[in-house]
Coordinates of C-alpha atoms in Angstrom, one line a residue:
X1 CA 78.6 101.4 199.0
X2 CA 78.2 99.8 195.3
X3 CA 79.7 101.5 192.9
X4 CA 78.9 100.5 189.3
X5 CA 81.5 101.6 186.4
X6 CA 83.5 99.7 184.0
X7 CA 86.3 102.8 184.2
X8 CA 89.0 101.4 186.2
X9 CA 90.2 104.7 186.9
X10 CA 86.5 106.3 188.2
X11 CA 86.1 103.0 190.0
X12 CA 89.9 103.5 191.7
X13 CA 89.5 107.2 192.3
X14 CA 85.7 106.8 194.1
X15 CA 87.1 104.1 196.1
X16 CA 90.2 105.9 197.5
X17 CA 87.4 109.0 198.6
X18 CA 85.0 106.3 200.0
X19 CA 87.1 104.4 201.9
X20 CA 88.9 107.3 203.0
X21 CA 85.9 108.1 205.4
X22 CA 85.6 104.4 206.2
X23 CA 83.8 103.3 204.2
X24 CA 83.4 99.5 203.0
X25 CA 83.1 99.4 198.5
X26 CA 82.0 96.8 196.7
X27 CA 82.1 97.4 192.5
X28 CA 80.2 95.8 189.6
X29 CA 81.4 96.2 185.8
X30 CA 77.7 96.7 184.6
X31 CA 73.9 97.3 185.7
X32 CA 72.7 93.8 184.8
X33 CA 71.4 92.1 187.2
X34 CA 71.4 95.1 189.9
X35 CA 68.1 95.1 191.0
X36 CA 68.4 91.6 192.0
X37 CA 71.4 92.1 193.9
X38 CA 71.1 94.8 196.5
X39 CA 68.9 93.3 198.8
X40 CA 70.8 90.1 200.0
X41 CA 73.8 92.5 199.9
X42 CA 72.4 94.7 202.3
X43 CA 74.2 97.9 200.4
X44 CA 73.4 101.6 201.8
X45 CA 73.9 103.3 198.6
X46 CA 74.5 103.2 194.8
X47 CA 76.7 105.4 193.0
X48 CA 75.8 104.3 189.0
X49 CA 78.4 105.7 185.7
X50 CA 75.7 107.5 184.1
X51 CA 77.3 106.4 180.7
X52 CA 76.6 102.7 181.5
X53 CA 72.9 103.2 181.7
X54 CA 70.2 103.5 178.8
X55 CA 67.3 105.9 178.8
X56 CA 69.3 108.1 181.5
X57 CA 68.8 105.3 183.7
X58 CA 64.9 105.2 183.9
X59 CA 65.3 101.1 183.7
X60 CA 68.1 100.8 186.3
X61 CA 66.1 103.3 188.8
X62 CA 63.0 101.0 187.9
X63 CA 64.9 98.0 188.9
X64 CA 66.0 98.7 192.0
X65 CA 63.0 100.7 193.5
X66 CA 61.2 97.1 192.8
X67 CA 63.1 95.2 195.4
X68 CA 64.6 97.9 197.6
X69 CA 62.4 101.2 197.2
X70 CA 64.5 103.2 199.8
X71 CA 67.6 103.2 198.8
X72 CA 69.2 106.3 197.7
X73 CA 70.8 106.2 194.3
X74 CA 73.2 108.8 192.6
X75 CA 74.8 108.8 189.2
X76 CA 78.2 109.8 188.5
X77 CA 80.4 111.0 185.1
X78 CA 83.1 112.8 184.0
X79 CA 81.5 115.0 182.0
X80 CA 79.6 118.6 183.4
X81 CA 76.4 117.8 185.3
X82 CA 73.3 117.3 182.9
X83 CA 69.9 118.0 185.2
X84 CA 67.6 118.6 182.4
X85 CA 68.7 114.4 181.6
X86 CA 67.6 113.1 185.3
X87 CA 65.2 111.3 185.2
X88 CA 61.9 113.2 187.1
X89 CA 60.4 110.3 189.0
X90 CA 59.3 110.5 192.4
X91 CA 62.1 108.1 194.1
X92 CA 64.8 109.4 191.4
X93 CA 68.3 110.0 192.2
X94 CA 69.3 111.6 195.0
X95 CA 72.2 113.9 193.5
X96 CA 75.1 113.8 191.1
X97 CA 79.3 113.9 191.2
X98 CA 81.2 114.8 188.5
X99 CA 84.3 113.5 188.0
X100 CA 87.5 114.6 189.3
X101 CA 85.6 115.2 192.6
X102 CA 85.7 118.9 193.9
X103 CA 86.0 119.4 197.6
X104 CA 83.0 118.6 199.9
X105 CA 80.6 117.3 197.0
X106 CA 80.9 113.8 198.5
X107 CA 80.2 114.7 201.9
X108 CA 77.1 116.4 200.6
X109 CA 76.2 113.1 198.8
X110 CA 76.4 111.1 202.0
X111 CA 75.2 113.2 203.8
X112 CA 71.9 113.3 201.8
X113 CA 71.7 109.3 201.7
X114 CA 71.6 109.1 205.5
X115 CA 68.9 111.6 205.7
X116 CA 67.0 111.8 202.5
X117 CA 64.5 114.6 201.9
X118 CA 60.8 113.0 202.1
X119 CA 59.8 111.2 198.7
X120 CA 58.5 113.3 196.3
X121 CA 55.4 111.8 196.3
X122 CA 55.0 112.3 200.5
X123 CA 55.2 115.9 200.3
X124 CA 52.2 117.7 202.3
X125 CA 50.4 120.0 200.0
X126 CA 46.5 121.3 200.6
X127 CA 44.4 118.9 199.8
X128 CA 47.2 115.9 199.1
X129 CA 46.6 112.8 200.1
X130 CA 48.7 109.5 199.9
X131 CA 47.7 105.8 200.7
X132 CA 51.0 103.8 201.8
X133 CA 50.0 99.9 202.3
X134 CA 46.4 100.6 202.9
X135 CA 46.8 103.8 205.7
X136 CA 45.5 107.2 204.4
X137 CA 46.2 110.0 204.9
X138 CA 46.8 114.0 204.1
X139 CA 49.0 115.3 207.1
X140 CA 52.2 115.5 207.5
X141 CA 52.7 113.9 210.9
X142 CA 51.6 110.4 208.8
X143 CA 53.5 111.2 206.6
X144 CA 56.6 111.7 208.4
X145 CA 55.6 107.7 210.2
X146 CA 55.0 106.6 206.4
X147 CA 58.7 107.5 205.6
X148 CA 60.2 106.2 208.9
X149 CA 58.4 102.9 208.0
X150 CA 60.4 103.2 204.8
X151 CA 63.6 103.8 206.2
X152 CA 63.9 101.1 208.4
X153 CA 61.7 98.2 206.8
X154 CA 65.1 97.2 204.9
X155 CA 66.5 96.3 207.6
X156 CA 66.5 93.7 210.3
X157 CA 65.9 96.0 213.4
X158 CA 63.4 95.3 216.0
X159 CA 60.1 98.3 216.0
X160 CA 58.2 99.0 219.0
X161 CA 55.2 100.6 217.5
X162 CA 53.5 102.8 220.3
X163 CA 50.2 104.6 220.1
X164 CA 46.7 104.6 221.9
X165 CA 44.1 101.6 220.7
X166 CA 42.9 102.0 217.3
X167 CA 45.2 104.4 215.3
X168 CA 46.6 101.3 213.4
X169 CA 49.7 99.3 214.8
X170 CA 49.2 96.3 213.1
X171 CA 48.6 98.0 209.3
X172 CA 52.2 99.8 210.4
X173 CA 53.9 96.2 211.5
X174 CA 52.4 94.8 207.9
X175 CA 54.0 97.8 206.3
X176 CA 57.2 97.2 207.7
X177 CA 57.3 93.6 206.8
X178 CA 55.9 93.9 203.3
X179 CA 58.6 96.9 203.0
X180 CA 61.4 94.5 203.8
X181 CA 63.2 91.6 202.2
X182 CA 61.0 88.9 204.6
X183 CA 58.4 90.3 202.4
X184 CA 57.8 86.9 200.5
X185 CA 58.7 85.0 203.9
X186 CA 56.0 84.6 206.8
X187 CA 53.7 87.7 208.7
X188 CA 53.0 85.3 212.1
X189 CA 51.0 87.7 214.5
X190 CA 50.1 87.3 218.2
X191 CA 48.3 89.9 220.4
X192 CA 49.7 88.9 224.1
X193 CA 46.5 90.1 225.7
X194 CA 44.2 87.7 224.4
X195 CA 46.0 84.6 226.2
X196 CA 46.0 83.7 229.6
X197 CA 49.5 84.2 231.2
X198 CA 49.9 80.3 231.3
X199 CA 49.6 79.5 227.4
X200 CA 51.6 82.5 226.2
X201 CA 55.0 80.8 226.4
X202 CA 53.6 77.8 224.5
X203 CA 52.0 79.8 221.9
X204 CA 55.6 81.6 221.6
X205 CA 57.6 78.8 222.4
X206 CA 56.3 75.9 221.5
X207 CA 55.9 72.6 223.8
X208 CA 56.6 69.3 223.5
X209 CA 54.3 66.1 224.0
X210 CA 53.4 66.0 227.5
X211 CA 55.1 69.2 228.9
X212 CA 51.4 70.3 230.9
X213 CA 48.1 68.7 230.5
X214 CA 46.7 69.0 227.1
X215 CA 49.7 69.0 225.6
X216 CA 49.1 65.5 223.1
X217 CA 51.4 66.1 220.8
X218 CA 55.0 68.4 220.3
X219 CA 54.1 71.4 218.5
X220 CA 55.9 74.4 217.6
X221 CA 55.6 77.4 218.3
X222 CA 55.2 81.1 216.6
X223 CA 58.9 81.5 216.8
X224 CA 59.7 78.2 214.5
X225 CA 56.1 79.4 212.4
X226 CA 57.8 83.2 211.4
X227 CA 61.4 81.6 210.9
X228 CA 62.8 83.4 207.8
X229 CA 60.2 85.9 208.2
X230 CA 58.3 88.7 211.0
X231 CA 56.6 88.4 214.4
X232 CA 54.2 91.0 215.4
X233 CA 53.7 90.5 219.0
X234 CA 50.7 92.9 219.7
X235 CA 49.7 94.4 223.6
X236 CA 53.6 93.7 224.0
X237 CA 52.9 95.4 228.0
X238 CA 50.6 92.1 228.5
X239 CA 53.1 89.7 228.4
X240 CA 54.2 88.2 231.6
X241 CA 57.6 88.4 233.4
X242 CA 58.6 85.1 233.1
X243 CA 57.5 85.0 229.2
X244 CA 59.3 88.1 228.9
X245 CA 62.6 86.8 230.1
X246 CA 62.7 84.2 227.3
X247 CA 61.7 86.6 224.5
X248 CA 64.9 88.1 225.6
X249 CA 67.1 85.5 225.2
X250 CA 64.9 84.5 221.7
X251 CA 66.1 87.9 220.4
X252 CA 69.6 87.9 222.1
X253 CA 70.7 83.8 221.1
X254 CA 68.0 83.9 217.8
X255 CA 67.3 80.4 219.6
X256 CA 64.4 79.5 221.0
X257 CA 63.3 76.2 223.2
X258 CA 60.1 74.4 223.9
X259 CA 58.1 74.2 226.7
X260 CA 58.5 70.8 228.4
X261 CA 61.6 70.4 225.8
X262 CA 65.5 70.5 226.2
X263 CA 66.4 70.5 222.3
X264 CA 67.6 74.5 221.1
X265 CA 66.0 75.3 217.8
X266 CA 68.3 78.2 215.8
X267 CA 65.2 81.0 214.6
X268 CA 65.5 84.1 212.0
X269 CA 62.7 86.3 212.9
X270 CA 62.6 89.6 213.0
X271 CA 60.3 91.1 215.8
X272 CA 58.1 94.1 215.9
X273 CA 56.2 95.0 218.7
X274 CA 53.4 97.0 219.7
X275 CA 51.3 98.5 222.6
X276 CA 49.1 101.3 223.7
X277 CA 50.3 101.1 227.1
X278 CA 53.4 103.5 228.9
X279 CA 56.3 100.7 229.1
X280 CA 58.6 103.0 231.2
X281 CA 56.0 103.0 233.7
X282 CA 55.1 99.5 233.9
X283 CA 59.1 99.2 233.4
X284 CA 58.8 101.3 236.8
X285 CA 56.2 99.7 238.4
X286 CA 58.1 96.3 238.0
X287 CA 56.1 94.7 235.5
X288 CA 58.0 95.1 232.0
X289 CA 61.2 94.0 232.0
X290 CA 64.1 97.1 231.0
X291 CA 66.4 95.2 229.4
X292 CA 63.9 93.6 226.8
X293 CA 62.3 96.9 226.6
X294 CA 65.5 98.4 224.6
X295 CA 65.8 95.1 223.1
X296 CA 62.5 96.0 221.2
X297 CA 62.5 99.8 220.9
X298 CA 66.2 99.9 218.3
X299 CA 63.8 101.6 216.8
X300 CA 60.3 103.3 217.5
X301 CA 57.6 104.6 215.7
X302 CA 54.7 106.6 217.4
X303 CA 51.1 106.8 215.6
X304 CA 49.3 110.2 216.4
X305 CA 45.7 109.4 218.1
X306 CA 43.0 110.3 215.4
X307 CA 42.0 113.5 217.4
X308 CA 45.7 115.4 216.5
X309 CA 45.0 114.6 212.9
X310 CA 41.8 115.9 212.0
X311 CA 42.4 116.8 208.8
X312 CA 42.8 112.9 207.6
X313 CA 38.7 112.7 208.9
X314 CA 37.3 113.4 206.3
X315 CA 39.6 111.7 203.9
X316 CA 39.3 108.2 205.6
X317 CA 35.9 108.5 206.2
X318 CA 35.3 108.6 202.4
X319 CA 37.3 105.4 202.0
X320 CA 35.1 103.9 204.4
X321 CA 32.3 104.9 203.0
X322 CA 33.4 103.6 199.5
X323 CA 34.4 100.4 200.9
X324 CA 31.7 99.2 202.8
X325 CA 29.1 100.5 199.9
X326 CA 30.9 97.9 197.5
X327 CA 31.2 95.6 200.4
X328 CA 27.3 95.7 201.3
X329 CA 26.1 96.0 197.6
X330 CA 25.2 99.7 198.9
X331 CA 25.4 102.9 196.6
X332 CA 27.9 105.5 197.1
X333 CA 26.4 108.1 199.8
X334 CA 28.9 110.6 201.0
X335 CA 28.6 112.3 203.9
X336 CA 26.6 116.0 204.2
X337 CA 27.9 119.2 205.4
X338 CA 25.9 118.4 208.9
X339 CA 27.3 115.1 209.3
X340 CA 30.8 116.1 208.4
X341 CA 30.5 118.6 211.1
X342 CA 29.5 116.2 213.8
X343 CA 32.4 113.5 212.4
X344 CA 35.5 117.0 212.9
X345 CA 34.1 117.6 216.5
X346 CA 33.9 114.2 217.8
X347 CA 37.0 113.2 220.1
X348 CA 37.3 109.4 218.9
X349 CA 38.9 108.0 222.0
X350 CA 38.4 104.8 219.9
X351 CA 40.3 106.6 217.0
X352 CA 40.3 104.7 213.0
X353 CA 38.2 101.7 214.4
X354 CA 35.6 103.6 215.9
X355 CA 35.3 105.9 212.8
X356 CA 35.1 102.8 210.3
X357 CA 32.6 101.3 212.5
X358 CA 30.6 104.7 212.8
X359 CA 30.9 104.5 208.9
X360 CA 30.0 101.2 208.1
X361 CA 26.8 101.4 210.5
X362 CA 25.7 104.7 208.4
X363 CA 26.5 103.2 205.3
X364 CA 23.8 100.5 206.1
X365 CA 21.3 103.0 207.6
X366 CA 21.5 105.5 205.1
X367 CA 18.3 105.4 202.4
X368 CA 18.6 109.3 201.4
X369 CA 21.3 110.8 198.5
X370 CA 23.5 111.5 201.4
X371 CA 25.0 110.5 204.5
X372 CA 23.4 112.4 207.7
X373 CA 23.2 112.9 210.9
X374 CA 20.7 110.7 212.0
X375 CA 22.5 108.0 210.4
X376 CA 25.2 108.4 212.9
X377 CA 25.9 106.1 216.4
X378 CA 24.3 108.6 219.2
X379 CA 27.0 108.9 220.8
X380 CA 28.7 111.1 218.1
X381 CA 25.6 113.3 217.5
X382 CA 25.8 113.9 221.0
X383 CA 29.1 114.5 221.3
X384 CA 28.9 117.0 218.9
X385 CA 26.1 118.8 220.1
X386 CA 23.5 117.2 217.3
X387 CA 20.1 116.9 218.7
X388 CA 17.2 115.3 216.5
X389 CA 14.5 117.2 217.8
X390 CA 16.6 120.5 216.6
X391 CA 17.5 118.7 213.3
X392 CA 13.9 117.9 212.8
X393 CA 12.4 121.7 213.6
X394 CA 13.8 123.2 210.4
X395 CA 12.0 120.8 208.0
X396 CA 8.7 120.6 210.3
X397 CA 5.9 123.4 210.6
X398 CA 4.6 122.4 214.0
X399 CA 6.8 122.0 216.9
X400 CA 7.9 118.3 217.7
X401 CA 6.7 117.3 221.3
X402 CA 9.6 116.0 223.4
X403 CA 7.7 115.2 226.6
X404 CA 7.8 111.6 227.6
X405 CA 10.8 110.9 225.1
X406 CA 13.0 108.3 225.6
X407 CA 16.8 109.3 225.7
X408 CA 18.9 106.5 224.1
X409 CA 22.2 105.3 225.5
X410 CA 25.3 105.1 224.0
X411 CA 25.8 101.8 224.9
X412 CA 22.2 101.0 222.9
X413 CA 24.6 101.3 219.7
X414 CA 27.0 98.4 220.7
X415 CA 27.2 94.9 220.5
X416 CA 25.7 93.3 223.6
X417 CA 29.4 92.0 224.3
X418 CA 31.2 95.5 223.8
X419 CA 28.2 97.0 225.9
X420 CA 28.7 94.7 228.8
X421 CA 32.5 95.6 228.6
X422 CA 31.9 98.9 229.0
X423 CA 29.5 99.5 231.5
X424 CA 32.1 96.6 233.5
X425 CA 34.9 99.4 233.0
X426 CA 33.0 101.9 233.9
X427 CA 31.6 99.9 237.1
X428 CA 35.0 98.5 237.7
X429 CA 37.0 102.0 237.8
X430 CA 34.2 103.7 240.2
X431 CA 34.1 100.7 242.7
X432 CA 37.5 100.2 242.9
X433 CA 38.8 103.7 242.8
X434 CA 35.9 104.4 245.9
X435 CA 37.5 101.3 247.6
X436 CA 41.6 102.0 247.1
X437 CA 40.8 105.6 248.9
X438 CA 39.1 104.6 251.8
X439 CA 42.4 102.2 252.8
X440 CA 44.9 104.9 251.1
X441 CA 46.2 102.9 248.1
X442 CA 46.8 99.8 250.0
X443 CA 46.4 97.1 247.9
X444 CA 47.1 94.4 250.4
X445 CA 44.5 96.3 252.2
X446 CA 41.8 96.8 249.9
X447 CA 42.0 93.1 248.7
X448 CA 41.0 91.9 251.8
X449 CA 38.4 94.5 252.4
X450 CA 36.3 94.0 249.2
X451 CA 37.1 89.8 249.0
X452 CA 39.6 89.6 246.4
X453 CA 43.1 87.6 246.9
X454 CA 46.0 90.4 246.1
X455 CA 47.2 89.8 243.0
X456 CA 43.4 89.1 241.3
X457 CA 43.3 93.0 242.3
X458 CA 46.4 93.8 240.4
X459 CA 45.3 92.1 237.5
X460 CA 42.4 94.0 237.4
X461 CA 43.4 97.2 238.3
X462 CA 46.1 96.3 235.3
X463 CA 42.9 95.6 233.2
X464 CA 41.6 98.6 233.9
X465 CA 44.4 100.8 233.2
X466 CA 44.3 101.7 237.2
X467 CA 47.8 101.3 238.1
X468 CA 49.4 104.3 239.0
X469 CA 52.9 105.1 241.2
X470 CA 50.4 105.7 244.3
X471 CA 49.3 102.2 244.5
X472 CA 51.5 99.8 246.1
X473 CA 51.1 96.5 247.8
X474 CA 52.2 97.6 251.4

């Protein structure tokens, strides 16, 4: 606690009450120099004379809320409580003790800095809206992940961020980082799936000059690269045992060691995690290591799957649509009653990214005053029971002749790549589920049977999200 009075005898009696509930004080004469200071000091909470402080303390609250923006404040004085004097701004004060202290107004206090009431300017009303580091939204469940994301980007904690693919993690990890005092320090991000097994520990690591072949040179590794700042490990449930056990001691020692290297290099990173993927499973299965897994969830922060939040729909797809009309050189076209319809009933398995890619794609098709239906992928006009030739029978006289028509694929709406990928998936998941029941589950089995070497079939079945507590090797 920092309490900031030049009244020896308010500074003497507020110390005897703090540390009286064990808690540590520290005191400055005057608020110069304040918002500078409580960062690096790591304080939990403020307590400000009110007679030291100009303008009601508008420029002290100013001050601080630009370098630590969650920490709870609250003025003191010996004179009667003057309300009508706070100052109304949205992360003001968070109460008020009057000196002499009367019984259980400074448990109150405390109490209300450990567990502070949502900012004023997160409260859910209809039709509200917020944007917090680039996320929008309107309901209170992101809301409630916007304040967490407050609450514990001041400190040094490691996050496991958990949630399906698409609803976000990284923008969250940024948030947390650009929340925090590493905030002018280095963002170094790594998604675990998208190396093989073998490079992972060099990408994390580091290796030295001749460690594996390839290796031409000593380089370091992400560790060394975020020292001083954050490491956002994404698809954390893709990393591979023996990876995983040094990521534990990294976090445990804050010491990390190259591949192919005996020199120990001292890091201070702070690591935030991330995955779609159920880690007490795979922690059951025998894949994820327990120890490292509450190693990275101190904390955890869970994002809501697009589908539970359908009132933010709307909201984020007219920020898509504004920014991929400046983006393109594209008017403004906003989305008509039809099409807004069709976006609410869609499921979104693929959640934000599918709807900004949904968006961006209409955005470009679109050549009327509004957004509509037929500017849509097919598979969300389908999905929401659109169909063209019904669409086109209330502006048309004569009926529209369907015979012969062509119906178009989903899939016709992808990429080539993402196309392949899927119809692989879907391929993958029918052939192998078909094969695993004729031999019962048995891996070892089914291997052989269909010409695949055991553990290529648990990486795939991995792949393809197939693992469940049925399947084992024997």
């Amino acid at each position: 606690m920092l309490v900031v009075t030049a009244c020896a005898e308010a500074h003497a009696a507020l110390r005897r009450s703090l540390e009286a509930v064990e808690l540590e004080v520290l005191h400055a004469e005057d608020p110069g120099g304040l918002g500078r200071m409580v960062g690096p000091a790591k304080i939990d909470l403020v307590l400000c004379d009110q007679r030291l402080c100009t303008d009601d303390g508008l420029e002290l609250l100013q001050a601080i809320r630009g370098n630590q923006s969650t920490l709870p404040i609250a003025w003191f004085d010996a004179l009667p409580a003057r309300h009508d004097r706070l100052p109304a701004l949205p992360h003001g004060p968070i109460g008020r003790l009057t000196l002499p202290l009367k019984a259980g107004e400074l448990q109150r206090l405390l109490k209300a800095a450990e567990e502070p009431a949502l900012p004023q300017q997160t409260a859910v009303s209809p039709g509200s809206h917020l944007e917090f580091h680039g996320m929008f939204a309107s309901t209170p469940g992101m809301h409630q992940v916007f304040h967490r994301i407050r609450r514990v980007a001041a400190t040094d904690a490691s996050v496991l961020i958990t949630g399906e693919s698409g609803t976000g993690k990284e923008l969250v990890a940024r948030a947390l980082h650009n929340d925090s005092p590493r905030r002018d320090q280095p963002f170094v991000a790594l998604n675990c799936s998208a190396l093989p097994s073998e490079l992972v520990e060099s990408e994390l690591f580091g290796h030295t000059r001749g460690a594996f072949t390839g290796a031409l040179r000593d380089r370091a590794g992400l560790f060394e690269a975020a020292h001083g700042g954050t490491l956002f490990l994404d698809e954390i449930g893709d990393l591979g045992l023996s990876a995983q056990a040094k990521m534990l001691r990294a976090l445990e020692s804050h010491e990390v060691m190259r591949v192919g290297g005996s020199k120990i290099t001292s890091v201070d990173v702070r690591v935030i995690a991330a995955t779609h993927r159920n880690l007490p499973q795979l922690v059951a299965w025998g894949d994820f290591r327990e120890d490292l897994l509450y190693r990275l969830h101190v904390v955890g922060i869970e994002l809501p799957a697009l589908r539970d939040r359908p009132a933010d729909i709307p909201l984020l797809a007219e920020r898509f649509v504004r920014l991929f009309a400046e983006r393109h050189g594209l008017p403004v076209r906003l989305p008509d009653a039809a099409t807004q319809a069709l976006l609410a009933a869609h499921t979104w398995s693929g959640n934000i990214r599918e709807l900004r890619n949904c968006i961006e794609g209409a955005v470009i098709l679109s050549d009327g005053p509004a957004i509509t239906p037929a500017d849509l992928p097919a598979g969300v006009t389908v999905s929401g029971g659109f169909s063209m030739d019904a669409a086109d029978s209330e502006t048309q006289s004569e009926p529209v002749v369907t015979s012969g028509a062509r119906i178009v694929s989903p899939l016709e709406e992808l990429p080539l790549v993402e196309a392949r990928e899927v119809a692989l998936d879907e391929f993958d998941r029918a052939y192998l589920t078909s094969a695993l029941s004729r031999h019962g589950g048995n891996i070892a089995q089914t291997a052989r049977a269909i010409g695949l070497h055991r553990q290529s079939l648990q990486k795939l079945l991995t792949r393809r999200h197939m693992r469940t507590p049925g399947l084992r090797d024997n």
